[in-house]
Amino acid sequence: MIARIIFCTAVLLAILSVILLAIFSPIPQENKSRNPSWVDLSLYIQQPLVPASNLSPEKTPKDVGALIFHRLLTEGPENTSRVVGKAQGFIIPIQEFANSAFNIIYLTFNNKEFSGSLSVEAKSLTNDNKEELNVVGGTGYFAFARGLAVFVQTEKEAINSDNLEATYHIKLQLKFPNKSKTVPG
């Protein structure tokens, strides 16, 4: 009889312990500083210096087949700013290929803060000084990123008046999927 009372008391204490732990346990918090759900970045694509004499209308092709580029990404507008990555792309600016899957700009980062790449869809280029394009994915730190990439062309006179330096200011607004959810399966 005493053994039965001790057993029932132990079971009752165990049940009570589980209930109390469930009620008073702290809720785990996500480490938001390590992987925020939104990231805003401001970067610059540096263009190579081109002498103004090379920009004459006679030398500018009227029908460009494809634009293939490889440029540096920097923190600031000066070409001496710290390099944080590179911008590469393959764009076909002909109307028939306006919605081509080839029209992608890749932004690759390799530094302490960010390591990975972003894919920016360049299907709806309007040849304006400001382009709003969609971020359609990424790798590394930017895995599964979605958002907006705003490209604004800035021009300034170089020290030498024969050169015109053009850069693009990129404002990235990225959203990441909620990593706290698990995929069933």
mmCIF file of C-alpha atoms in Angstrom:
data_model
loop_
_atom_site.group_PDB
_atom_site.id
_atom_site.type_symbol
_atom_site.label_atom_id
_atom_site.label_comp_id
_atom_site.label_asym_id
_atom_site.label_seq_id
_atom_site.Cartn_x
_atom_site.Cartn_y
_atom_site.Cartn_z
ATOM 1 C CA MET A 1 0.000 0.000 0.000
ATOM 2 C CA ILE A 2 2.802 2.432 0.862
ATOM 3 C CA ALA A 3 4.524 1.601 -2.436
ATOM 4 C CA ARG A 4 1.327 2.430 -4.307
ATOM 5 C CA ILE A 5 1.029 5.816 -2.523
ATOM 6 C CA ILE A 6 4.682 6.621 -3.261
ATOM 7 C CA PHE A 7 4.219 5.650 -6.923
ATOM 8 C CA CYS A 8 1.056 7.781 -7.316
ATOM 9 C CA THR A 9 2.766 10.723 -5.587
ATOM 10 C CA ALA A 10 5.792 10.426 -7.915
ATOM 11 C CA VAL A 11 3.551 10.317 -10.996
ATOM 12 C CA LEU A 12 1.560 13.296 -9.733
ATOM 13 C CA LEU A 13 4.757 15.277 -9.046
ATOM 14 C CA ALA A 14 6.102 14.439 -12.515
ATOM 15 C CA ILE A 15 2.879 15.604 -14.189
ATOM 16 C CA LEU A 16 2.871 18.769 -12.085
ATOM 17 C CA SER A 17 6.537 19.444 -12.998
ATOM 18 C CA VAL A 18 5.815 19.129 -16.728
ATOM 19 C CA ILE A 19 2.839 21.486 -16.473
ATOM 20 C CA LEU A 20 4.813 24.075 -14.476
ATOM 21 C CA LEU A 21 7.758 23.906 -16.879
ATOM 22 C CA ALA A 22 5.442 24.391 -19.835
ATOM 23 C CA ILE A 23 3.806 27.419 -18.226
ATOM 24 C CA PHE A 24 6.906 29.186 -16.892
ATOM 25 C CA SER A 25 9.588 28.296 -19.482
ATOM 26 C CA PRO A 26 10.919 31.267 -21.439
ATOM 27 C CA ILE A 27 10.092 31.394 -25.146
ATOM 28 C CA PRO A 28 13.220 31.011 -27.297
ATOM 29 C CA GLN A 29 14.116 34.244 -29.095
ATOM 30 C CA GLU A 30 15.533 34.411 -32.615
ATOM 31 C CA ASN A 31 18.932 36.014 -32.940
ATOM 32 C CA LYS A 32 17.783 38.967 -35.052
ATOM 33 C CA SER A 33 21.189 40.641 -35.128
ATOM 34 C CA ARG A 34 22.743 37.638 -36.888
ATOM 35 C CA ASN A 35 20.169 37.188 -39.636
ATOM 36 C CA PRO A 36 17.664 40.024 -39.977
ATOM 37 C CA SER A 37 14.553 39.545 -42.079
ATOM 38 C CA TRP A 38 15.214 42.811 -44.023
ATOM 39 C CA VAL A 39 18.557 44.139 -45.250
ATOM 40 C CA ASP A 40 19.133 47.536 -46.897
ATOM 41 C CA LEU A 41 22.406 48.065 -48.771
ATOM 42 C CA SER A 42 23.765 51.044 -50.674
ATOM 43 C CA LEU A 43 26.597 50.327 -53.128
ATOM 44 C CA TYR A 44 28.173 51.689 -56.296
ATOM 45 C CA ILE A 45 29.098 50.024 -59.593
ATOM 46 C CA GLN A 46 32.286 51.609 -60.885
ATOM 47 C CA GLN A 47 32.529 52.198 -64.631
ATOM 48 C CA PRO A 48 35.902 52.258 -66.354
ATOM 49 C CA LEU A 49 37.194 55.675 -67.336
ATOM 50 C CA VAL A 50 36.484 56.410 -71.007
ATOM 51 C CA PRO A 51 38.001 59.446 -72.757
ATOM 52 C CA ALA A 52 35.323 61.890 -73.952
ATOM 53 C CA SER A 53 36.831 61.723 -77.439
ATOM 54 C CA ASN A 54 35.773 58.058 -77.637
ATOM 55 C CA LEU A 55 32.115 58.971 -77.027
ATOM 56 C CA SER A 56 31.521 60.589 -80.395
ATOM 57 C CA PRO A 57 28.287 59.614 -82.224
ATOM 58 C CA GLU A 58 30.202 58.202 -85.207
ATOM 59 C CA LYS A 59 31.909 55.648 -82.973
ATOM 60 C CA THR A 60 28.810 54.637 -80.987
ATOM 61 C CA PRO A 61 27.127 51.526 -82.426
ATOM 62 C CA LYS A 62 23.454 52.022 -83.179
ATOM 63 C CA ASP A 63 22.446 48.345 -82.833
ATOM 64 C CA VAL A 64 24.130 46.681 -79.901
ATOM 65 C CA GLY A 65 23.863 42.877 -79.874
ATOM 66 C CA ALA A 66 24.553 42.136 -76.215
ATOM 67 C CA LEU A 67 26.003 44.018 -73.289
ATOM 68 C CA ILE A 68 28.443 41.899 -71.310
ATOM 69 C CA PHE A 69 30.026 43.606 -68.353
ATOM 70 C CA HIS A 70 32.306 42.979 -65.396
ATOM 71 C CA ARG A 71 32.575 45.867 -62.912
ATOM 72 C CA LEU A 72 33.615 46.447 -59.305
ATOM 73 C CA LEU A 73 31.169 47.101 -56.444
ATOM 74 C CA THR A 74 32.355 49.697 -53.952
ATOM 75 C CA GLU A 75 31.068 51.220 -50.713
ATOM 76 C CA GLY A 76 31.243 54.798 -51.990
ATOM 77 C CA PRO A 77 30.941 56.703 -55.269
ATOM 78 C CA GLU A 78 34.692 57.272 -55.638
ATOM 79 C CA ASN A 79 36.589 54.669 -57.632
ATOM 80 C CA THR A 80 39.079 54.559 -54.733
ATOM 81 C CA SER A 81 36.373 53.393 -52.270
ATOM 82 C CA ARG A 82 36.675 50.000 -50.606
ATOM 83 C CA VAL A 83 35.791 47.172 -53.005
ATOM 84 C CA VAL A 84 33.097 44.877 -51.567
ATOM 85 C CA GLY A 85 32.403 42.702 -54.598
ATOM 86 C CA LYS A 86 31.710 42.685 -58.302
ATOM 87 C CA ALA A 87 28.818 43.159 -60.714
ATOM 88 C CA GLN A 88 28.580 40.979 -63.796
ATOM 89 C CA GLY A 89 25.894 40.672 -66.393
ATOM 90 C CA PHE A 90 24.719 39.678 -69.822
ATOM 91 C CA ILE A 91 21.952 41.882 -71.188
ATOM 92 C CA ILE A 92 20.385 41.796 -74.656
ATOM 93 C CA PRO A 93 18.885 45.289 -75.111
ATOM 94 C CA ILE A 94 16.888 44.424 -78.256
ATOM 95 C CA GLN A 95 13.082 44.605 -77.995
ATOM 96 C CA GLU A 96 12.590 40.958 -79.054
ATOM 97 C CA PHE A 97 14.750 39.820 -76.117
ATOM 98 C CA ALA A 98 13.367 42.272 -73.539
ATOM 99 C CA ASN A 99 11.886 39.427 -71.458
ATOM 100 C CA SER A 100 14.796 37.069 -72.003
ATOM 101 C CA ALA A 101 16.001 34.883 -69.142
ATOM 102 C CA PHE A 102 19.534 35.932 -70.110
ATOM 103 C CA ASN A 103 18.971 39.460 -68.819
ATOM 104 C CA ILE A 104 20.370 38.955 -65.315
ATOM 105 C CA ILE A 105 22.809 41.031 -63.284
ATOM 106 C CA TYR A 106 24.868 39.101 -60.729
ATOM 107 C CA LEU A 107 26.173 40.940 -57.686
ATOM 108 C CA THR A 108 28.857 38.919 -55.919
ATOM 109 C CA PHE A 109 30.130 39.789 -52.441
ATOM 110 C CA ASN A 110 33.225 38.438 -50.713
ATOM 111 C CA ASN A 111 33.902 40.324 -47.491
ATOM 112 C CA LYS A 112 33.489 39.994 -43.708
ATOM 113 C CA GLU A 113 29.926 41.313 -43.515
ATOM 114 C CA PHE A 114 28.436 39.557 -46.539
ATOM 115 C CA SER A 115 29.595 36.537 -48.482
ATOM 116 C CA GLY A 116 27.455 35.308 -51.346
ATOM 117 C CA SER A 117 25.710 36.566 -54.450
ATOM 118 C CA LEU A 118 22.461 38.129 -55.624
ATOM 119 C CA SER A 119 20.633 37.666 -58.925
ATOM 120 C CA VAL A 120 18.853 40.765 -60.227
ATOM 121 C CA GLU A 121 16.353 40.336 -63.047
ATOM 122 C CA ALA A 122 16.956 42.944 -65.775
ATOM 123 C CA LYS A 123 13.980 42.194 -68.016
ATOM 124 C CA SER A 124 12.295 45.591 -67.916
ATOM 125 C CA LEU A 125 15.078 48.078 -68.690
ATOM 126 C CA THR A 126 13.787 51.472 -69.797
ATOM 127 C CA ASN A 127 17.106 53.249 -70.538
ATOM 128 C CA ASP A 128 16.279 55.872 -67.912
ATOM 129 C CA ASN A 129 18.708 57.194 -65.313
ATOM 130 C CA LYS A 130 16.773 55.172 -62.710
ATOM 131 C CA GLU A 131 15.870 51.487 -62.998
ATOM 132 C CA GLU A 132 13.841 49.500 -60.451
ATOM 133 C CA LEU A 133 14.590 45.797 -60.875
ATOM 134 C CA ASN A 134 13.620 42.656 -58.965
ATOM 135 C CA VAL A 135 16.028 40.619 -56.872
ATOM 136 C CA VAL A 136 15.118 37.008 -57.674
ATOM 137 C CA GLY A 137 17.445 34.996 -55.446
ATOM 138 C CA GLY A 138 20.874 34.588 -53.996
ATOM 139 C CA THR A 139 23.482 32.346 -52.437
ATOM 140 C CA GLY A 140 25.448 32.320 -49.172
ATOM 141 C CA TYR A 141 24.353 35.107 -46.827
ATOM 142 C CA PHE A 142 21.783 36.139 -49.461
ATOM 143 C CA ALA A 143 20.242 32.655 -49.890
ATOM 144 C CA PHE A 144 16.645 32.877 -51.133
ATOM 145 C CA ALA A 145 16.644 36.700 -50.961
ATOM 146 C CA ARG A 146 13.862 38.611 -52.690
ATOM 147 C CA GLY A 147 13.412 42.324 -53.021
ATOM 148 C CA LEU A 148 14.111 45.440 -55.006
ATOM 149 C CA ALA A 149 17.303 46.773 -56.603
ATOM 150 C CA VAL A 150 17.195 50.434 -57.597
ATOM 151 C CA PHE A 151 19.939 51.461 -60.029
ATOM 152 C CA VAL A 152 20.495 55.222 -60.369
ATOM 153 C CA GLN A 153 23.064 56.508 -62.862
ATOM 154 C CA THR A 154 25.260 59.271 -61.495
ATOM 155 C CA GLU A 155 27.714 61.265 -63.583
ATOM 156 C CA LYS A 156 30.457 63.535 -62.432
ATOM 157 C CA GLU A 157 33.354 65.258 -64.072
ATOM 158 C CA ALA A 158 36.654 63.496 -63.572
ATOM 159 C CA ILE A 159 39.775 65.431 -62.602
ATOM 160 C CA ASN A 160 40.910 65.323 -66.220
ATOM 161 C CA SER A 161 38.320 67.150 -68.352
ATOM 162 C CA ASP A 162 38.828 64.652 -71.206
ATOM 163 C CA ASN A 163 37.258 61.854 -69.128
ATOM 164 C CA LEU A 164 33.693 61.444 -67.950
ATOM 165 C CA GLU A 165 33.293 59.053 -65.046
ATOM 166 C CA ALA A 166 29.905 57.360 -64.741
ATOM 167 C CA THR A 167 28.875 55.218 -61.792
ATOM 168 C CA TYR A 168 25.652 53.515 -60.774
ATOM 169 C CA HIS A 169 24.318 53.845 -57.265
ATOM 170 C CA ILE A 170 22.534 50.658 -56.218
ATOM 171 C CA LYS A 171 20.023 50.625 -53.386
ATOM 172 C CA LEU A 172 19.100 47.089 -52.376
ATOM 173 C CA GLN A 173 16.062 46.316 -50.238
ATOM 174 C CA LEU A 174 16.171 42.602 -49.507
ATOM 175 C CA LYS A 175 13.748 40.351 -47.669
ATOM 176 C CA PHE A 176 14.696 36.902 -46.494
ATOM 177 C CA PRO A 177 12.323 34.016 -45.864
ATOM 178 C CA ASN A 178 11.467 33.310 -42.255
ATOM 179 C CA LYS A 179 14.112 30.766 -41.345
ATOM 180 C CA SER A 180 12.316 29.747 -38.144
ATOM 181 C CA LYS A 181 9.731 27.751 -40.099
ATOM 182 C CA THR A 182 10.593 24.183 -40.948
ATOM 183 C CA VAL A 183 9.804 22.520 -44.229
ATOM 184 C CA PRO A 184 7.559 19.481 -43.708
ATOM 185 C CA GLY A 185 8.807 16.227 -45.102
#
